[in-house]
Amino acid sequence: MPGTFATSADWVNMGENSLGFILADRGYDVWLANYRGSTWSRKHINLNPDVDRKEFWDWSFQDIGSYDLPAFVDYILHATKHENLFYIGHSQGTINFFLLNSEKPEYNKKFRLMVALGPAAYFANPRTPLIRFLSDYHNEIQAFVDRYHLYEVLPHSPLLATIAQTFCNDNSPFQGICAFFIHMSVGYSNQLNKTMIPVIASNTPAGSSVKHWMHGAQLYSFDRLSKYDHGEEENVRRYGQSTPPEYNLTQVTTPVAIYYGTNDVFVAPE
């Protein structure tokens, strides 16, 4: 399961050095997921993401964890005839796992091990000003989004891919600037393969919903992992209480291996 704004392609971007290929070469049956709304997952039986924007983009990671992820898991287990599987999630791919197994504890038995890369669950200590900005100005942002119907953020852009191929290749004097923007967005790492920036930009960003990010800002404000806050009246209708309920992570009993980066701007070690 990839992170926000990412797709299945990000597990194979680096060719033979990609985790997807490394695992496949070692004999594992590898399944690569795509989130709803991302480049390869924009189909819907009734809605058009470019026309029915408000309805199609009305989701956050809560919905992915409740509906999409269990559908993925059940499909894979049905197709392979296995009883359980290994799970690797990056960033958003980890919070989906935690939500699913706390809400539906029976799914814990369907996982042998969860490998969490840059594990997201709490956002109390973000190093990026983005989460704080969304939290402080959520009313103004929502009003702007509703007025101009900007419910999707950072969709896949062929133009960005062309720009990256032109200005971020090994022969370009601007390659360092391209790397700088990546480091500013997600955190500095001396592991970045600058040669592959044009390939990365050809797939990422891949689109997400504004509601998804507003939910993350709510977690920062509440300092707890809770469901989406729709407001008191709607919360009562949906949850039976005026405030969004908190997820009970003690229900997660699958073994979890955590890997984190000290410079991650979204998921701080704290």
PDB file of C-alpha atoms in Angstrom:
ATOM      1  CA  MET A   1       0.000   0.000   0.000  1.00  0.00           C
ATOM      2  CA  PRO A   2       1.592   3.287  -1.111  1.00  0.00           C
ATOM      3  CA  GLY A   3       1.596   6.657   0.598  1.00  0.00           C
ATOM      4  CA  THR A   4      -0.500   9.729  -0.139  1.00  0.00           C
ATOM      5  CA  PHE A   5      -0.276  11.022  -3.715  1.00  0.00           C
ATOM      6  CA  ALA A   6       1.397   7.733  -4.681  1.00  0.00           C
ATOM      7  CA  THR A   7       0.396   4.683  -6.715  1.00  0.00           C
ATOM      8  CA  SER A   8       1.469   1.110  -7.338  1.00  0.00           C
ATOM      9  CA  ALA A   9       4.151   2.506  -9.672  1.00  0.00           C
ATOM     10  CA  ASP A  10       6.133   3.840  -6.729  1.00  0.00           C
ATOM     11  CA  TRP A  11       6.943   0.281  -5.634  1.00  0.00           C
ATOM     12  CA  VAL A  12       8.663  -0.403  -8.973  1.00  0.00           C
ATOM     13  CA  ASN A  13      10.015   3.045  -9.960  1.00  0.00           C
ATOM     14  CA  MET A  14      13.627   2.126  -9.279  1.00  0.00           C
ATOM     15  CA  GLY A  15      13.715  -0.935 -11.528  1.00  0.00           C
ATOM     16  CA  GLU A  16      15.500  -3.973 -10.105  1.00  0.00           C
ATOM     17  CA  ASN A  17      16.298  -2.015  -6.931  1.00  0.00           C
ATOM     18  CA  SER A  18      12.607  -1.468  -6.208  1.00  0.00           C
ATOM     19  CA  LEU A  19      11.075  -3.309  -3.271  1.00  0.00           C
ATOM     20  CA  GLY A  20       8.350  -4.760  -5.489  1.00  0.00           C
ATOM     21  CA  PHE A  21      10.874  -6.412  -7.795  1.00  0.00           C
ATOM     22  CA  ILE A  22      13.216  -7.441  -4.968  1.00  0.00           C
ATOM     23  CA  LEU A  23      10.414  -9.361  -3.262  1.00  0.00           C
ATOM     24  CA  ALA A  24       9.177 -10.865  -6.521  1.00  0.00           C
ATOM     25  CA  ASP A  25      12.713 -12.020  -7.375  1.00  0.00           C
ATOM     26  CA  ARG A  26      12.842 -13.781  -4.004  1.00  0.00           C
ATOM     27  CA  GLY A  27       9.704 -15.749  -4.773  1.00  0.00           C
ATOM     28  CA  TYR A  28       6.985 -13.679  -3.128  1.00  0.00           C
ATOM     29  CA  ASP A  29       3.627 -13.132  -4.794  1.00  0.00           C
ATOM     30  CA  VAL A  30       3.512  -9.322  -4.855  1.00  0.00           C
ATOM     31  CA  TRP A  31       0.274  -7.342  -5.105  1.00  0.00           C
ATOM     32  CA  LEU A  32       0.479  -3.559  -5.653  1.00  0.00           C
ATOM     33  CA  ALA A  33      -2.451  -1.428  -4.529  1.00  0.00           C
ATOM     34  CA  ASN A  34      -3.887   1.827  -5.880  1.00  0.00           C
ATOM     35  CA  TYR A  35      -6.012   4.201  -3.836  1.00  0.00           C
ATOM     36  CA  ARG A  36      -9.378   5.475  -4.945  1.00  0.00           C
ATOM     37  CA  GLY A  37      -8.928   8.720  -6.857  1.00  0.00           C
ATOM     38  CA  SER A  38      -5.299   8.072  -7.814  1.00  0.00           C
ATOM     39  CA  THR A  39      -4.101   7.813 -11.417  1.00  0.00           C
ATOM     40  CA  TRP A  40      -5.071   4.161 -11.904  1.00  0.00           C
ATOM     41  CA  SER A  41      -8.198   4.165  -9.735  1.00  0.00           C
ATOM     42  CA  ARG A  42     -10.576   6.839 -11.035  1.00  0.00           C
ATOM     43  CA  LYS A  43     -13.411   4.629 -12.227  1.00  0.00           C
ATOM     44  CA  HIS A  44     -16.759   4.479 -10.463  1.00  0.00           C
ATOM     45  CA  ILE A  45     -20.010   2.755 -11.408  1.00  0.00           C
ATOM     46  CA  ASN A  46     -21.931   6.047 -11.220  1.00  0.00           C
ATOM     47  CA  LEU A  47     -19.614   9.014 -10.632  1.00  0.00           C
ATOM     48  CA  ASN A  48     -17.173  10.877 -12.841  1.00  0.00           C
ATOM     49  CA  PRO A  49     -14.274  12.345 -10.810  1.00  0.00           C
ATOM     50  CA  ASP A  50     -14.047  15.350 -13.142  1.00  0.00           C
ATOM     51  CA  VAL A  51     -17.795  16.060 -13.197  1.00  0.00           C
ATOM     52  CA  ASP A  52     -19.278  14.736  -9.960  1.00  0.00           C
ATOM     53  CA  ARG A  53     -16.450  16.216  -7.964  1.00  0.00           C
ATOM     54  CA  LYS A  54     -18.093  16.787  -4.600  1.00  0.00           C
ATOM     55  CA  GLU A  55     -19.536  13.281  -4.455  1.00  0.00           C
ATOM     56  CA  PHE A  56     -16.551  11.385  -5.893  1.00  0.00           C
ATOM     57  CA  TRP A  57     -13.949  13.085  -3.671  1.00  0.00           C
ATOM     58  CA  ASP A  58     -15.979  12.815  -0.473  1.00  0.00           C
ATOM     59  CA  TRP A  59     -13.573  10.470   1.322  1.00  0.00           C
ATOM     60  CA  SER A  60     -10.534  10.345   3.577  1.00  0.00           C
ATOM     61  CA  PHE A  61      -8.192   7.611   4.785  1.00  0.00           C
ATOM     62  CA  GLN A  62     -11.045   6.571   7.093  1.00  0.00           C
ATOM     63  CA  ASP A  63     -12.995   5.298   4.074  1.00  0.00           C
ATOM     64  CA  ILE A  64      -9.959   3.572   2.568  1.00  0.00           C
ATOM     65  CA  GLY A  65      -9.301   1.759   5.835  1.00  0.00           C
ATOM     66  CA  SER A  66     -12.966   0.797   6.283  1.00  0.00           C
ATOM     67  CA  TYR A  67     -13.841  -0.248   2.735  1.00  0.00           C
ATOM     68  CA  ASP A  68     -10.981  -0.315   0.233  1.00  0.00           C
ATOM     69  CA  LEU A  69      -8.315  -2.129   2.239  1.00  0.00           C
ATOM     70  CA  PRO A  70     -10.521  -5.018   3.414  1.00  0.00           C
ATOM     71  CA  ALA A  71     -11.728  -5.405  -0.180  1.00  0.00           C
ATOM     72  CA  PHE A  72      -8.094  -5.607  -1.359  1.00  0.00           C
ATOM     73  CA  VAL A  73      -7.186  -8.165   1.304  1.00  0.00           C
ATOM     74  CA  ASP A  74     -10.222 -10.357   0.732  1.00  0.00           C
ATOM     75  CA  TYR A  75      -9.680 -10.317  -3.027  1.00  0.00           C
ATOM     76  CA  ILE A  76      -6.031 -11.342  -2.713  1.00  0.00           C
ATOM     77  CA  LEU A  77      -6.738 -14.132  -0.238  1.00  0.00           C
ATOM     78  CA  HIS A  78      -9.571 -15.421  -2.411  1.00  0.00           C
ATOM     79  CA  ALA A  79      -7.378 -15.386  -5.529  1.00  0.00           C
ATOM     80  CA  THR A  80      -4.364 -17.015  -3.879  1.00  0.00           C
ATOM     81  CA  LYS A  81      -6.277 -19.429  -1.614  1.00  0.00           C
ATOM     82  CA  HIS A  82      -4.079 -18.342   1.294  1.00  0.00           C
ATOM     83  CA  GLU A  83      -5.359 -17.656   4.793  1.00  0.00           C
ATOM     84  CA  ASN A  84      -3.160 -14.633   5.501  1.00  0.00           C
ATOM     85  CA  LEU A  85      -0.532 -12.380   3.954  1.00  0.00           C
ATOM     86  CA  PHE A  86       2.358 -10.027   4.631  1.00  0.00           C
ATOM     87  CA  TYR A  87       1.474  -6.329   4.534  1.00  0.00           C
ATOM     88  CA  ILE A  88       3.826  -3.496   3.616  1.00  0.00           C
ATOM     89  CA  GLY A  89       2.492   0.027   3.958  1.00  0.00           C
ATOM     90  CA  HIS A  90       4.156   3.377   3.440  1.00  0.00           C
ATOM     91  CA  SER A  91       2.886   6.484   5.264  1.00  0.00           C
ATOM     92  CA  GLN A  92      -0.842   6.592   4.454  1.00  0.00           C
ATOM     93  CA  GLY A  93      -0.615   2.867   3.763  1.00  0.00           C
ATOM     94  CA  THR A  94       0.080   2.365   7.463  1.00  0.00           C
ATOM     95  CA  ILE A  95      -2.780   4.415   8.894  1.00  0.00           C
ATOM     96  CA  ASN A  96      -5.214   2.479   6.686  1.00  0.00           C
ATOM     97  CA  PHE A  97      -3.960  -0.742   8.277  1.00  0.00           C
ATOM     98  CA  PHE A  98      -4.291   0.568  11.833  1.00  0.00           C
ATOM     99  CA  LEU A  99      -7.831   1.814  11.184  1.00  0.00           C
ATOM    100  CA  LEU A 100      -8.967  -1.450   9.622  1.00  0.00           C
ATOM    101  CA  ASN A 101      -7.652  -3.699  12.376  1.00  0.00           C
ATOM    102  CA  SER A 102      -8.915  -1.501  15.191  1.00  0.00           C
ATOM    103  CA  GLU A 103     -12.380  -1.260  13.618  1.00  0.00           C
ATOM    104  CA  LYS A 104     -12.556  -4.867  12.430  1.00  0.00           C
ATOM    105  CA  PRO A 105     -10.270  -6.878  14.760  1.00  0.00           C
ATOM    106  CA  GLU A 106     -11.167 -10.089  12.945  1.00  0.00           C
ATOM    107  CA  TYR A 107      -8.873  -8.931  10.136  1.00  0.00           C
ATOM    108  CA  ASN A 108      -5.804  -9.241  12.367  1.00  0.00           C
ATOM    109  CA  LYS A 109      -5.729 -12.975  11.660  1.00  0.00           C
ATOM    110  CA  LYS A 110      -5.485 -12.234   7.927  1.00  0.00           C
ATOM    111  CA  PHE A 111      -2.022 -10.676   8.334  1.00  0.00           C
ATOM    112  CA  ARG A 112       1.169 -12.529   9.220  1.00  0.00           C
ATOM    113  CA  LEU A 113       3.217  -9.353   9.624  1.00  0.00           C
ATOM    114  CA  MET A 114       2.724  -5.633   9.010  1.00  0.00           C
ATOM    115  CA  VAL A 115       5.790  -3.711   7.833  1.00  0.00           C
ATOM    116  CA  ALA A 116       5.260  -0.002   8.504  1.00  0.00           C
ATOM    117  CA  LEU A 117       7.434   2.413   6.515  1.00  0.00           C
ATOM    118  CA  GLY A 118       7.162   6.011   7.762  1.00  0.00           C
ATOM    119  CA  PRO A 119       4.188   4.947   9.907  1.00  0.00           C
ATOM    120  CA  ALA A 120       1.408   7.515  10.170  1.00  0.00           C
ATOM    121  CA  ALA A 121      -1.162   7.433  12.941  1.00  0.00           C
ATOM    122  CA  TYR A 122      -0.696  10.564  15.047  1.00  0.00           C
ATOM    123  CA  PHE A 123       0.089  14.049  13.711  1.00  0.00           C
ATOM    124  CA  ALA A 124       0.798  15.974  16.903  1.00  0.00           C
ATOM    125  CA  ASN A 125       4.418  16.751  15.966  1.00  0.00           C
ATOM    126  CA  PRO A 126       4.537  17.501  12.216  1.00  0.00           C
ATOM    127  CA  ARG A 127       7.582  19.325  10.936  1.00  0.00           C
ATOM    128  CA  THR A 128       5.756  20.613   7.904  1.00  0.00           C
ATOM    129  CA  PRO A 129       3.727  23.842   8.191  1.00  0.00           C
ATOM    130  CA  LEU A 130       1.105  22.335   5.872  1.00  0.00           C
ATOM    131  CA  ILE A 131      -0.726  20.405   8.608  1.00  0.00           C
ATOM    132  CA  ARG A 132      -0.752  23.429  10.912  1.00  0.00           C
ATOM    133  CA  PHE A 133      -2.012  25.658   8.084  1.00  0.00           C
ATOM    134  CA  LEU A 134      -4.867  23.274   7.267  1.00  0.00           C
ATOM    135  CA  SER A 135      -5.771  23.073  10.937  1.00  0.00           C
ATOM    136  CA  ASP A 136      -5.700  26.834  11.592  1.00  0.00           C
ATOM    137  CA  TYR A 137      -7.625  27.832   8.470  1.00  0.00           C
ATOM    138  CA  HIS A 138      -9.848  24.800   7.901  1.00  0.00           C
ATOM    139  CA  ASN A 139     -13.064  26.844   7.703  1.00  0.00           C
ATOM    140  CA  GLU A 140     -11.640  29.282   5.162  1.00  0.00           C
ATOM    141  CA  ILE A 141     -10.109  26.457   3.131  1.00  0.00           C
ATOM    142  CA  GLN A 142     -13.357  24.491   3.073  1.00  0.00           C
ATOM    143  CA  ALA A 143     -15.288  27.570   1.947  1.00  0.00           C
ATOM    144  CA  PHE A 144     -12.780  28.124  -0.861  1.00  0.00           C
ATOM    145  CA  VAL A 145     -12.934  24.467  -1.891  1.00  0.00           C
ATOM    146  CA  ASP A 146     -16.749  24.454  -1.952  1.00  0.00           C
ATOM    147  CA  ARG A 147     -16.915  27.695  -3.933  1.00  0.00           C
ATOM    148  CA  TYR A 148     -14.569  26.555  -6.696  1.00  0.00           C
ATOM    149  CA  HIS A 149     -15.236  22.792  -6.462  1.00  0.00           C
ATOM    150  CA  LEU A 150     -11.567  22.034  -5.833  1.00  0.00           C
ATOM    151  CA  TYR A 151     -12.145  18.736  -4.082  1.00  0.00           C
ATOM    152  CA  GLU A 152      -9.174  16.991  -5.713  1.00  0.00           C
ATOM    153  CA  VAL A 153      -5.578  17.996  -4.990  1.00  0.00           C
ATOM    154  CA  LEU A 154      -2.415  17.383  -7.000  1.00  0.00           C
ATOM    155  CA  PRO A 155      -3.701  14.965  -9.656  1.00  0.00           C
ATOM    156  CA  HIS A 156      -1.349  13.212 -12.055  1.00  0.00           C
ATOM    157  CA  SER A 157       0.117  15.752 -14.486  1.00  0.00           C
ATOM    158  CA  PRO A 158       1.814  14.834 -17.794  1.00  0.00           C
ATOM    159  CA  LEU A 159       3.109  18.411 -17.835  1.00  0.00           C
ATOM    160  CA  LEU A 160       5.001  17.870 -14.582  1.00  0.00           C
ATOM    161  CA  ALA A 161       6.542  14.716 -16.051  1.00  0.00           C
ATOM    162  CA  THR A 162       7.717  16.691 -19.093  1.00  0.00           C
ATOM    163  CA  ILE A 163       9.161  19.452 -16.910  1.00  0.00           C
ATOM    164  CA  ALA A 164      11.004  16.898 -14.770  1.00  0.00           C
ATOM    165  CA  GLN A 165      12.428  15.145 -17.824  1.00  0.00           C
ATOM    166  CA  THR A 166      13.663  18.506 -19.122  1.00  0.00           C
ATOM    167  CA  PHE A 167      15.034  20.128 -15.985  1.00  0.00           C
ATOM    168  CA  CYS A 168      15.781  17.262 -13.571  1.00  0.00           C
ATOM    169  CA  ASN A 169      17.896  14.921 -15.709  1.00  0.00           C
ATOM    170  CA  ASP A 170      21.580  14.231 -15.023  1.00  0.00           C
ATOM    171  CA  ASN A 171      22.710  16.766 -17.636  1.00  0.00           C
ATOM    172  CA  SER A 172      20.601  19.604 -16.294  1.00  0.00           C
ATOM    173  CA  PRO A 173      22.095  22.335 -14.073  1.00  0.00           C
ATOM    174  CA  PHE A 174      18.712  22.495 -12.330  1.00  0.00           C
ATOM    175  CA  GLN A 175      18.761  18.919 -11.002  1.00  0.00           C
ATOM    176  CA  GLY A 176      19.835  20.134  -7.568  1.00  0.00           C
ATOM    177  CA  ILE A 177      16.822  22.448  -7.444  1.00  0.00           C
ATOM    178  CA  CYS A 178      14.545  19.516  -8.282  1.00  0.00           C
ATOM    179  CA  ALA A 179      16.058  17.546  -5.396  1.00  0.00           C
ATOM    180  CA  PHE A 180      15.620  20.574  -3.120  1.00  0.00           C
ATOM    181  CA  PHE A 181      11.874  20.667  -3.785  1.00  0.00           C
ATOM    182  CA  ILE A 182      11.566  16.968  -2.953  1.00  0.00           C
ATOM    183  CA  HIS A 183      13.493  17.427   0.283  1.00  0.00           C
ATOM    184  CA  MET A 184      11.338  20.417   1.216  1.00  0.00           C
ATOM    185  CA  SER A 185       8.173  18.415   0.571  1.00  0.00           C
ATOM    186  CA  VAL A 186       8.913  15.207   2.475  1.00  0.00           C
ATOM    187  CA  GLY A 187      12.222  15.638   4.315  1.00  0.00           C
ATOM    188  CA  TYR A 188      15.918  15.490   3.510  1.00  0.00           C
ATOM    189  CA  SER A 189      17.611  12.193   2.711  1.00  0.00           C
ATOM    190  CA  ASN A 190      21.052  11.475   1.297  1.00  0.00           C
ATOM    191  CA  GLN A 191      19.529   8.292  -0.160  1.00  0.00           C
ATOM    192  CA  LEU A 192      17.679  10.182  -2.916  1.00  0.00           C
ATOM    193  CA  ASN A 193      18.682   8.906  -6.354  1.00  0.00           C
ATOM    194  CA  LYS A 194      18.631  12.160  -8.321  1.00  0.00           C
ATOM    195  CA  THR A 195      18.918  10.321 -11.626  1.00  0.00           C
ATOM    196  CA  MET A 196      15.479   8.830 -11.010  1.00  0.00           C
ATOM    197  CA  ILE A 197      13.688  12.128 -10.293  1.00  0.00           C
ATOM    198  CA  PRO A 198      12.159  12.295 -13.822  1.00  0.00           C
ATOM    199  CA  VAL A 199      10.808   8.759 -13.345  1.00  0.00           C
ATOM    200  CA  ILE A 200       9.408   9.589  -9.914  1.00  0.00           C
ATOM    201  CA  ALA A 201       7.745  12.751 -11.250  1.00  0.00           C
ATOM    202  CA  SER A 202       6.162  10.789 -14.079  1.00  0.00           C
ATOM    203  CA  ASN A 203       4.043   8.952 -11.489  1.00  0.00           C
ATOM    204  CA  THR A 204       3.857  11.222  -8.446  1.00  0.00           C
ATOM    205  CA  PRO A 205       1.814  13.124  -7.391  1.00  0.00           C
ATOM    206  CA  ALA A 206      -1.132  10.954  -8.366  1.00  0.00           C
ATOM    207  CA  GLY A 207      -4.051  12.799  -6.781  1.00  0.00           C
ATOM    208  CA  SER A 208      -5.861  12.806  -3.462  1.00  0.00           C
ATOM    209  CA  SER A 209      -8.895  14.418  -1.862  1.00  0.00           C
ATOM    210  CA  VAL A 210      -9.019  17.643   0.123  1.00  0.00           C
ATOM    211  CA  LYS A 211     -11.098  15.829   2.747  1.00  0.00           C
ATOM    212  CA  HIS A 212      -8.276  13.353   3.213  1.00  0.00           C
ATOM    213  CA  TRP A 213      -5.896  16.151   4.170  1.00  0.00           C
ATOM    214  CA  MET A 214      -8.471  17.953   6.279  1.00  0.00           C
ATOM    215  CA  HIS A 215      -8.875  14.740   8.265  1.00  0.00           C
ATOM    216  CA  GLY A 216      -5.128  14.717   8.877  1.00  0.00           C
ATOM    217  CA  ALA A 217      -5.347  18.304  10.115  1.00  0.00           C
ATOM    218  CA  GLN A 218      -8.105  17.261  12.509  1.00  0.00           C
ATOM    219  CA  LEU A 219      -5.843  14.600  13.999  1.00  0.00           C
ATOM    220  CA  TYR A 220      -3.269  17.316  14.599  1.00  0.00           C
ATOM    221  CA  SER A 221      -5.873  19.479  16.334  1.00  0.00           C
ATOM    222  CA  PHE A 222      -7.333  16.659  18.444  1.00  0.00           C
ATOM    223  CA  ASP A 223      -3.958  15.011  19.173  1.00  0.00           C
ATOM    224  CA  ARG A 224      -5.630  11.622  18.862  1.00  0.00           C
ATOM    225  CA  LEU A 225      -6.496   9.119  16.157  1.00  0.00           C
ATOM    226  CA  SER A 226     -10.198   9.623  15.598  1.00  0.00           C
ATOM    227  CA  LYS A 227     -12.781   9.402  12.868  1.00  0.00           C
ATOM    228  CA  TYR A 228     -13.595  12.365  10.636  1.00  0.00           C
ATOM    229  CA  ASP A 229     -15.265  15.278  12.426  1.00  0.00           C
ATOM    230  CA  HIS A 230     -18.395  16.254  10.468  1.00  0.00           C
ATOM    231  CA  GLY A 231     -19.648  18.717  13.088  1.00  0.00           C
ATOM    232  CA  GLU A 232     -21.805  17.984  16.124  1.00  0.00           C
ATOM    233  CA  GLU A 233     -25.124  17.411  14.345  1.00  0.00           C
ATOM    234  CA  GLU A 234     -23.723  15.140  11.632  1.00  0.00           C
ATOM    235  CA  ASN A 235     -21.495  13.340  14.150  1.00  0.00           C
ATOM    236  CA  VAL A 236     -24.580  12.411  16.180  1.00  0.00           C
ATOM    237  CA  ARG A 237     -26.277  11.094  13.054  1.00  0.00           C
ATOM    238  CA  ARG A 238     -23.259   9.059  11.904  1.00  0.00           C
ATOM    239  CA  TYR A 239     -21.563   8.063  15.142  1.00  0.00           C
ATOM    240  CA  GLY A 240     -24.262   8.466  17.784  1.00  0.00           C
ATOM    241  CA  GLN A 241     -22.216  11.080  19.651  1.00  0.00           C
ATOM    242  CA  SER A 242     -21.325  14.754  19.219  1.00  0.00           C
ATOM    243  CA  THR A 243     -17.585  14.157  18.833  1.00  0.00           C
ATOM    244  CA  PRO A 244     -15.878  11.715  16.460  1.00  0.00           C
ATOM    245  CA  PRO A 245     -14.969   8.445  18.214  1.00  0.00           C
ATOM    246  CA  GLU A 246     -11.337   7.551  18.761  1.00  0.00           C
ATOM    247  CA  TYR A 247      -9.850   4.442  17.177  1.00  0.00           C
ATOM    248  CA  ASN A 248      -8.824   1.794  19.689  1.00  0.00           C
ATOM    249  CA  LEU A 249      -5.351   0.769  18.558  1.00  0.00           C
ATOM    250  CA  THR A 250      -5.107  -1.854  21.294  1.00  0.00           C
ATOM    251  CA  GLN A 251      -7.276  -3.951  18.974  1.00  0.00           C
ATOM    252  CA  VAL A 252      -4.349  -4.228  16.551  1.00  0.00           C
ATOM    253  CA  THR A 253      -2.729  -7.543  17.434  1.00  0.00           C
ATOM    254  CA  THR A 254      -0.867  -8.282  14.184  1.00  0.00           C
ATOM    255  CA  PRO A 255       2.934  -8.165  14.653  1.00  0.00           C
ATOM    256  CA  VAL A 256       4.147  -4.755  13.408  1.00  0.00           C
ATOM    257  CA  ALA A 257       7.677  -3.822  12.329  1.00  0.00           C
ATOM    258  CA  ILE A 258       8.224  -0.057  12.304  1.00  0.00           C
ATOM    259  CA  TYR A 259      10.771   1.740  10.118  1.00  0.00           C
ATOM    260  CA  TYR A 260      10.964   5.526  10.280  1.00  0.00           C
ATOM    261  CA  GLY A 261      13.167   8.314   9.003  1.00  0.00           C
ATOM    262  CA  THR A 262      14.473  10.925  11.425  1.00  0.00           C
ATOM    263  CA  ASN A 263      13.921  13.704   8.866  1.00  0.00           C
ATOM    264  CA  ASP A 264      10.375  12.774   7.859  1.00  0.00           C
ATOM    265  CA  VAL A 265       8.396  16.053   7.906  1.00  0.00           C
ATOM    266  CA  PHE A 266       5.014  14.341   8.286  1.00  0.00           C
ATOM    267  CA  VAL A 267       5.792  11.533  10.718  1.00  0.00           C
ATOM    268  CA  ALA A 268       8.123  12.656  13.479  1.00  0.00           C
ATOM    269  CA  PRO A 269       9.798  10.060  15.751  1.00  0.00           C
ATOM    270  CA  GLU A 270       8.010  11.672  18.696  1.00  0.00           C
TER     271      GLU A 270
END
